[in-house]
Short mmCIF file of C-alpha atoms in Angstrom, two decimals:
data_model
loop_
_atom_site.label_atom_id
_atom_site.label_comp_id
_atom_site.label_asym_id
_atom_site.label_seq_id
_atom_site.Cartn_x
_atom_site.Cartn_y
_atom_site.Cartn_z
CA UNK A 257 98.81 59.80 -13.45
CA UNK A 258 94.75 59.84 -14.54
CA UNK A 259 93.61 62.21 -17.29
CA UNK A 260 91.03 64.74 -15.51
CA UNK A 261 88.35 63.32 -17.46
CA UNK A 262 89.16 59.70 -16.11
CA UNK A 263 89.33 60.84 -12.65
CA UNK A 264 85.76 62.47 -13.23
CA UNK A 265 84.38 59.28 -14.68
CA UNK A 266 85.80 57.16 -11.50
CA UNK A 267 83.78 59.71 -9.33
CA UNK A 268 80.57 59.75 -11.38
CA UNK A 269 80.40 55.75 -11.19
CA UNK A 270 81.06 56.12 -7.02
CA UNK A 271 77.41 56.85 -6.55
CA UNK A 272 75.77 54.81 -8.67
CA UNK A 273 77.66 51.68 -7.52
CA UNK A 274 76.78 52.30 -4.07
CA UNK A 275 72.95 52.84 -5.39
CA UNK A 276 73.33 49.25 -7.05
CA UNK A 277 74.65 48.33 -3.91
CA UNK A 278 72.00 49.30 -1.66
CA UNK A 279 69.46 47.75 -4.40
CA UNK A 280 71.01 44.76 -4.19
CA UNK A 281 71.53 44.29 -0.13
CA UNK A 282 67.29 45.82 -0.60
CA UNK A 283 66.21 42.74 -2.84
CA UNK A 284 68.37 40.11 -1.06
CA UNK A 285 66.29 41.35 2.47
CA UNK A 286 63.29 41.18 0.96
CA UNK A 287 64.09 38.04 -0.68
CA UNK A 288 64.65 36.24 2.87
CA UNK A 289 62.07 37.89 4.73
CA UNK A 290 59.89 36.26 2.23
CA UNK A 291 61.56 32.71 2.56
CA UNK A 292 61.54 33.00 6.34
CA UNK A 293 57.99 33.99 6.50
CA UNK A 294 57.39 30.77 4.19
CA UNK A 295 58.98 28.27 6.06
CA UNK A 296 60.16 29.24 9.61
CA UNK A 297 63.69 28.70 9.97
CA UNK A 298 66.56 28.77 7.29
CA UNK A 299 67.72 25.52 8.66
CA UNK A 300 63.89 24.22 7.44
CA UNK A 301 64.06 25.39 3.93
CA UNK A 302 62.84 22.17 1.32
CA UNK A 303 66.13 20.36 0.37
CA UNK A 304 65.88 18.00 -3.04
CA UNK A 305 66.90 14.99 -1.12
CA UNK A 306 66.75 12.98 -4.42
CA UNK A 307 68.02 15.64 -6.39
CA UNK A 308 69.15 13.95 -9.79
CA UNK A 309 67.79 10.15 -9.25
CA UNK A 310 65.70 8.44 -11.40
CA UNK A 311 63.40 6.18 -10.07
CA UNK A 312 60.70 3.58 -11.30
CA UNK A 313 57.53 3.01 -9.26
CA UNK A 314 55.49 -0.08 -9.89
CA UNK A 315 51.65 0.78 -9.15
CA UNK A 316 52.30 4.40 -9.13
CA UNK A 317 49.31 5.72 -10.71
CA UNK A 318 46.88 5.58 -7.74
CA UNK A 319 47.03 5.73 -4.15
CA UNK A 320 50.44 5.21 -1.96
CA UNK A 321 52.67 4.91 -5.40
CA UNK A 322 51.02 8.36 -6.67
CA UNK A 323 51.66 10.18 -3.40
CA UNK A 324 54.79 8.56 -3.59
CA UNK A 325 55.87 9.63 -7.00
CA UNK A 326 54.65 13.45 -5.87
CA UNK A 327 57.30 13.02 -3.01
CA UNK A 328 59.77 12.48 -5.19
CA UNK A 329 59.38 14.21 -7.93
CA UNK A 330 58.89 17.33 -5.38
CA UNK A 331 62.31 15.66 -4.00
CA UNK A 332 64.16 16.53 -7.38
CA UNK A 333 63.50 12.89 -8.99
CA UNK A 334 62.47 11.93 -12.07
CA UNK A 335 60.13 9.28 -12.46
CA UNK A 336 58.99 6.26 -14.03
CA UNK A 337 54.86 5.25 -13.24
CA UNK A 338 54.70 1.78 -13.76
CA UNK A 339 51.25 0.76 -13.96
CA UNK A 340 47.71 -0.99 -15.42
CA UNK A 341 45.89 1.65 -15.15
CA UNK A 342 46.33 3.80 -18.20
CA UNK A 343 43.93 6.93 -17.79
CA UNK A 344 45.43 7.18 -14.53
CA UNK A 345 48.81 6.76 -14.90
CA UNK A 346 49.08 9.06 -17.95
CA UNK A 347 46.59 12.00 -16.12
CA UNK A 348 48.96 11.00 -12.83
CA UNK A 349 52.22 11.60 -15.24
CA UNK A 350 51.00 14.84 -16.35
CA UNK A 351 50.00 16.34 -13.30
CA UNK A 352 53.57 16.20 -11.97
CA UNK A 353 55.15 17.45 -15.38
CA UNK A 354 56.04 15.24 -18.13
CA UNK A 355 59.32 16.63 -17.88
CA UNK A 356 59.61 15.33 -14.53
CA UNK A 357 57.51 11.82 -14.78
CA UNK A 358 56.16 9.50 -17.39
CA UNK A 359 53.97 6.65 -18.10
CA UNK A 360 54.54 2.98 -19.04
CA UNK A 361 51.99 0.29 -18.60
CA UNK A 362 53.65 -2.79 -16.67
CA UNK A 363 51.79 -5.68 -15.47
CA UNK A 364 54.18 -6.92 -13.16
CA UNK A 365 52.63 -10.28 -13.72
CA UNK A 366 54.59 -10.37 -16.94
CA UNK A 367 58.81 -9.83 -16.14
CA UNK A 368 58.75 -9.27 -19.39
CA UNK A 369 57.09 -5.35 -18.62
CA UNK A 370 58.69 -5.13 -15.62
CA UNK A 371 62.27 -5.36 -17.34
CA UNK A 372 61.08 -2.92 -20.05
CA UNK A 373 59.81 -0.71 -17.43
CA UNK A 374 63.35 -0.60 -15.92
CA UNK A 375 64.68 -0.08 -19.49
CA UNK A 376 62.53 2.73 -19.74
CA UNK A 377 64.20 4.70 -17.19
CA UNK A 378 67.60 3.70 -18.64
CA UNK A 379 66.51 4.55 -21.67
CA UNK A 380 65.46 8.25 -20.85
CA UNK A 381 67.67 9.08 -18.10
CA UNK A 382 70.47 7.09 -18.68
CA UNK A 383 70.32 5.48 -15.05
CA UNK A 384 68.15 3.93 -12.27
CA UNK A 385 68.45 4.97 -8.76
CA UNK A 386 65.11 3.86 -7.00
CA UNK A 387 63.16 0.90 -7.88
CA UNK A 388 59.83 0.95 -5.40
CA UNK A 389 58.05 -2.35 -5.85
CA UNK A 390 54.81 -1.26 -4.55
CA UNK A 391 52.13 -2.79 -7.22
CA UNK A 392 49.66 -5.15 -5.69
CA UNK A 393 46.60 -6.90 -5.24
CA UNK A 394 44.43 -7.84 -2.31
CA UNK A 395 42.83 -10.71 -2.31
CA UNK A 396 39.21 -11.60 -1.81
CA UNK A 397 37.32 -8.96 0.07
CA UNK A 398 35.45 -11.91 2.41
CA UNK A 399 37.48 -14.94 2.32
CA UNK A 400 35.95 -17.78 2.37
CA UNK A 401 36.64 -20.52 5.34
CA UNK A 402 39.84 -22.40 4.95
CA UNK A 403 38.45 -25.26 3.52
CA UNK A 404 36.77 -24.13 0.76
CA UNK A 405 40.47 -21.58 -0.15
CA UNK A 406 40.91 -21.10 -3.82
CA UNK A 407 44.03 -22.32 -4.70
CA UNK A 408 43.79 -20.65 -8.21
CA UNK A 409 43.02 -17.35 -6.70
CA UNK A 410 46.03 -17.59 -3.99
CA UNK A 411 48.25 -18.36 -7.17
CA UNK A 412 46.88 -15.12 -8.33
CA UNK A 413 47.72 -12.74 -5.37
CA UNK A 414 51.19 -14.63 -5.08
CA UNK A 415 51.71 -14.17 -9.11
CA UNK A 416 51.32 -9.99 -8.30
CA UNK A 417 52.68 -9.71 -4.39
CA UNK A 418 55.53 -12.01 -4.48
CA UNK A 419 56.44 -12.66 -7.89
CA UNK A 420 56.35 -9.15 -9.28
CA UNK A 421 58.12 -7.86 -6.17
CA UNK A 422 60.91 -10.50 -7.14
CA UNK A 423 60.70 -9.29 -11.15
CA UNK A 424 61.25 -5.81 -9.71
CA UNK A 425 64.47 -7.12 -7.19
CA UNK A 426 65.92 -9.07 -10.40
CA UNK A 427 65.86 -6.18 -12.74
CA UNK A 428 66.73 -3.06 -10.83
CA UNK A 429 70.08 -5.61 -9.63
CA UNK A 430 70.38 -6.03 -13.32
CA UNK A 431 71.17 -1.98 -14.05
CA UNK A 432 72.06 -1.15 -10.39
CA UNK A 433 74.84 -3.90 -9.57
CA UNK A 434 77.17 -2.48 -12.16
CA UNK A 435 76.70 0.83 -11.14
CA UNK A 436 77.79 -0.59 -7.40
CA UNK A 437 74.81 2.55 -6.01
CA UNK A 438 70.87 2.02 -5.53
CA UNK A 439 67.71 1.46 -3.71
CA UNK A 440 65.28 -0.66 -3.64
CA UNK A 441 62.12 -0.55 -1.94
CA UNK A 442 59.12 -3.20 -1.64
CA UNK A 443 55.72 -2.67 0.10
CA UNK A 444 54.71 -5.22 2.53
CA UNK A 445 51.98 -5.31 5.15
CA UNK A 446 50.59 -5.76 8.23
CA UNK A 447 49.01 -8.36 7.20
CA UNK A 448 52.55 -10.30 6.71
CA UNK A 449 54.00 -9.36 9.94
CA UNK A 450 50.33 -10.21 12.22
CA UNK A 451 47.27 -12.60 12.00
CA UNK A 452 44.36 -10.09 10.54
CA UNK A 453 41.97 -12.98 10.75
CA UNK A 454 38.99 -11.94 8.35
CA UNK A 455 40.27 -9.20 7.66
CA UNK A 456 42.05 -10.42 5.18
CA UNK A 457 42.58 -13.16 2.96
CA UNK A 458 45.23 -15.55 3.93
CA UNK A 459 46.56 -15.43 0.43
CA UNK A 460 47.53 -11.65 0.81
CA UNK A 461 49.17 -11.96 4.11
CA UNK A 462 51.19 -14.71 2.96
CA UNK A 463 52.30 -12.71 0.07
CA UNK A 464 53.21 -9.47 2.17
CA UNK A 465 55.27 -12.16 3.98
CA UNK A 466 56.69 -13.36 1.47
CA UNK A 467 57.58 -9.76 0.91
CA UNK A 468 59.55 -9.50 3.99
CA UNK A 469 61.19 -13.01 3.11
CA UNK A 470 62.38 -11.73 0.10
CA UNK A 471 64.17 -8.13 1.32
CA UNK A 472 66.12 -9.98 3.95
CA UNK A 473 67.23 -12.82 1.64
CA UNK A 474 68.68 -10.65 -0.88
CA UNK A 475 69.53 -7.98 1.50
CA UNK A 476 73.04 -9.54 2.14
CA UNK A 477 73.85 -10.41 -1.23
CA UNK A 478 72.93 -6.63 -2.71
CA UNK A 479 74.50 -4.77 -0.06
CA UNK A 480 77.90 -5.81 -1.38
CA UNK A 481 77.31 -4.35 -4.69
CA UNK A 482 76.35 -0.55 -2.97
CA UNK A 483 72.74 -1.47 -3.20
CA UNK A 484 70.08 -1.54 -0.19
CA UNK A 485 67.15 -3.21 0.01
CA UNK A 486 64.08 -2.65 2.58
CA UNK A 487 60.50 -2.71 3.03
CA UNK A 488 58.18 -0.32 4.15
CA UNK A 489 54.86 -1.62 5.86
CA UNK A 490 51.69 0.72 5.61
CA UNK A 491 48.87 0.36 8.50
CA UNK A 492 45.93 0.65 6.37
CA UNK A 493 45.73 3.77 4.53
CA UNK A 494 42.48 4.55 3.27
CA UNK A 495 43.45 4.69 -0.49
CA UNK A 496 40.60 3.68 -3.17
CA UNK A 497 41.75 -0.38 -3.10
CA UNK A 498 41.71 -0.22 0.64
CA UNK A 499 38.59 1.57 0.37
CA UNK A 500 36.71 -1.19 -1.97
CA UNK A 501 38.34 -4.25 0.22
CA UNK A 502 36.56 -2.65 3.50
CA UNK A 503 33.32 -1.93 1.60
CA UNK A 504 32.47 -5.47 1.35
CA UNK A 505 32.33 -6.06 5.34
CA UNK A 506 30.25 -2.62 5.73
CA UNK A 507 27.53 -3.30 3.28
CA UNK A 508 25.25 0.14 2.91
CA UNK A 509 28.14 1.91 3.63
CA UNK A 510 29.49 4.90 0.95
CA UNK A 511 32.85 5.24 0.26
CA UNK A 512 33.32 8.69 2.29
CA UNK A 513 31.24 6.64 5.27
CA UNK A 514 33.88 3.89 5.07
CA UNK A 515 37.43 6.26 4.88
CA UNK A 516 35.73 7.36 8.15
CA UNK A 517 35.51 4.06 9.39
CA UNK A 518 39.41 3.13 8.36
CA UNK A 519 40.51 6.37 9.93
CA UNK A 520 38.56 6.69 13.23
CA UNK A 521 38.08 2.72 13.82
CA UNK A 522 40.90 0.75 12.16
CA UNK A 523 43.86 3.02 12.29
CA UNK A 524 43.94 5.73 15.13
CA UNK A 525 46.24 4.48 17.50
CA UNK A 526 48.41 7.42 17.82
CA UNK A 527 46.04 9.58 19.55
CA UNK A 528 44.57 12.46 17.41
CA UNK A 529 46.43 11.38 14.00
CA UNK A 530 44.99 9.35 10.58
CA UNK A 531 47.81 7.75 8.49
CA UNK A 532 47.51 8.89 4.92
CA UNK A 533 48.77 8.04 1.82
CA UNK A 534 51.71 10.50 2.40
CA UNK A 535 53.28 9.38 5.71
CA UNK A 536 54.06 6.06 3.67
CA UNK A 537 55.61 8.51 0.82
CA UNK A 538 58.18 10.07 3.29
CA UNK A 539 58.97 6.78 4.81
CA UNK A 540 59.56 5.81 1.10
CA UNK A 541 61.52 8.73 0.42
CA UNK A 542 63.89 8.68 3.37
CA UNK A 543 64.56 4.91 2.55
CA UNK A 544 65.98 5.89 -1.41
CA UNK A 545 67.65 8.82 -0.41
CA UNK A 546 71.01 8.93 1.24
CA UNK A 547 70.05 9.76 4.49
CA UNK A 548 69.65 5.75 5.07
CA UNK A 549 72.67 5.03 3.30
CA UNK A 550 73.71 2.50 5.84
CA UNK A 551 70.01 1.29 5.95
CA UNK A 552 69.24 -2.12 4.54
CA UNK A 553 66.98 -5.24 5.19
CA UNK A 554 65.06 -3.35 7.02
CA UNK A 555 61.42 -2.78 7.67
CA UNK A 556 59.89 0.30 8.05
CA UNK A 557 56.53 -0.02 9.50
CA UNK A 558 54.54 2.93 10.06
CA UNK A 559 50.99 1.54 10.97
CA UNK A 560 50.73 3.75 14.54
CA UNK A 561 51.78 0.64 16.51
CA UNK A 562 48.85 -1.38 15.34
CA UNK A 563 51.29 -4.38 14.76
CA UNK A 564 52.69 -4.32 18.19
CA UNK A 565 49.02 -3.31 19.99
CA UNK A 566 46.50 -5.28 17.98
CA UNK A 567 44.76 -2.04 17.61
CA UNK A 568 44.28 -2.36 21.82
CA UNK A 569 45.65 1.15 21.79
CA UNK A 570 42.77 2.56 19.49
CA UNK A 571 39.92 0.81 21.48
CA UNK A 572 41.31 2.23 25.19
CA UNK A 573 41.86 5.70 24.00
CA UNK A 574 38.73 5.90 22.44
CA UNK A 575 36.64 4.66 25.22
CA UNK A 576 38.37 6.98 27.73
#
């Protein structure tokens, strides 16, 4: 039978646990009246849908492969920014935590950077998860007429596009296939899947083909090691390349006066909407995650419907 003074102490403690109690049931209220006036519904709360994958990103220091590496990096990821441009891939790598990205410089030009590139993530993280081949080059601003076509430079744009793209397939299926698990991801374009005409140079849209080519020839052959392979095709987004490229056929035209242009003339078909940098991110994103885990040689094309309208769809809506 309890001592007096034992019963005593059991009593003394009754209050205060029901105090810590209350506290408690007090903080976890406030606590998701807080997360529910933040973000709606519980059922909309961020997941990390890349929670523990390590990806590399080839061209990731500017433009779609920044926003991309913010995705997912905000996604749980770490990251690999695989690019030629060193101020901005380090001050990219820094802004999203050097705990959670770094830099390398890869010309994917060279396999040689592109395998180290992949070694780097190895290297640091002990694994590879995501390989996004999105590095590229566009051609010359105002082709000239077929018949005077630089072969030289077309060898150039095929050398970055094509090539580099299939550097990037050959080495992530060098760490991935023995792991049986991956994704891989390769921009294409428009300009691969439609005639652009002078708006771009045939050079590039046979490369962005040649894009295409390449995800559904080695779709197959990945898919029965656990690894998928897609593309994702951007309408065009007005990031600083994209920018320069238009500037030649709107001479007198500032850079602000020709995003304008891109958003208002080239790219709004979906009524009342401008595709950014990011919309090609989460396309990117769901693709390496595991929500598409039966997803592969497949292209993802968010350009609005351009593709499939010709930009008709822009022109009527904004003549109505």
């Amino acid at each position: 039978m309890p001592s007096p003074r034992l019963r005593a102490r059991r009593v003394s403690r009754g209050p205060l646990l029901m105090l810590l109690t209350f506290r408690f049931i007090h903080c976890y209220s406030a606590l998701v009246h807080i997360l529910l006036n933040t973000y709606g519904y519980i059922s909309n709360w961020p997941v990390c849908r890349l929670a523990g994958k390590v990806a590399v990103i080839t061209g990731g220091a500017s433009g779609i492969g920044k926003a991309t590496a913010a995705e997912f990096v905000r996604n749980g990821a770490k990251v690999v920014i695989a690019d030629i441009q060193d101020d901005l891939g380090h001050a990219a790598a820094a802004e999203l935590g050097h705990g959670a990205a770094c830099y390398t410089r890869c010309d994917v030009t060279d396999e040689a950077q592109v395998a180290a590139a992949v070694d780097l993530a190895v290297a640091r993280h002990g694994r590879l998860d995501v390989m996004f081949n999105n590095a590229g080059v566009g051609g010359e601003p105002q082709p000239p007429p077929l018949g005077a076509t630089d072969l030289a430079g077309f060898d150039r744009v095929m050398a970055t596009n094509a090539r580099g793209v299939l550097a990037g397939l050959k080495h992530a299926a060098r760490v991935m296939v023995p792991r049986r698990s991956g994704s891989v991801i390769c921009t294409a374009s428009m300009a691969g899947m439609v005639g652009l005409g002078a708006m771009a140079d045939p050079s590039y849209g046979a490369s962005k083909a040649a894009v295409l080519g390449l995800v559904r020839a080695v779709a197959a052959e990945m898919a029965r090691s656990g690894v998928r392979v897609n593309a994702v095709t951007p309408g065009a987004v007005p990031t600083p390349a994209a920018i320069r490229s238009f500037a030649a056929w709107l001479p007198g035209k500032s850079d602000e006066e020709v995003r304008r242009i891109i958003e208002a003339d080239v790219n709004m078909v979906v009524a009342g909407t401008v595709l950014e940098a990011e919309d090609i991110a989460r396309a990117a994103l769901y693709l390496a995650s595991d929500e598409a885990k039966y997803v592969t040689g497949h292209n993802l094309v968010v350009d609005g419907g351009f593709s499939v309208t010709g930009g008709v769809a822009s022109r009527s809506t904004q003549s109505e």
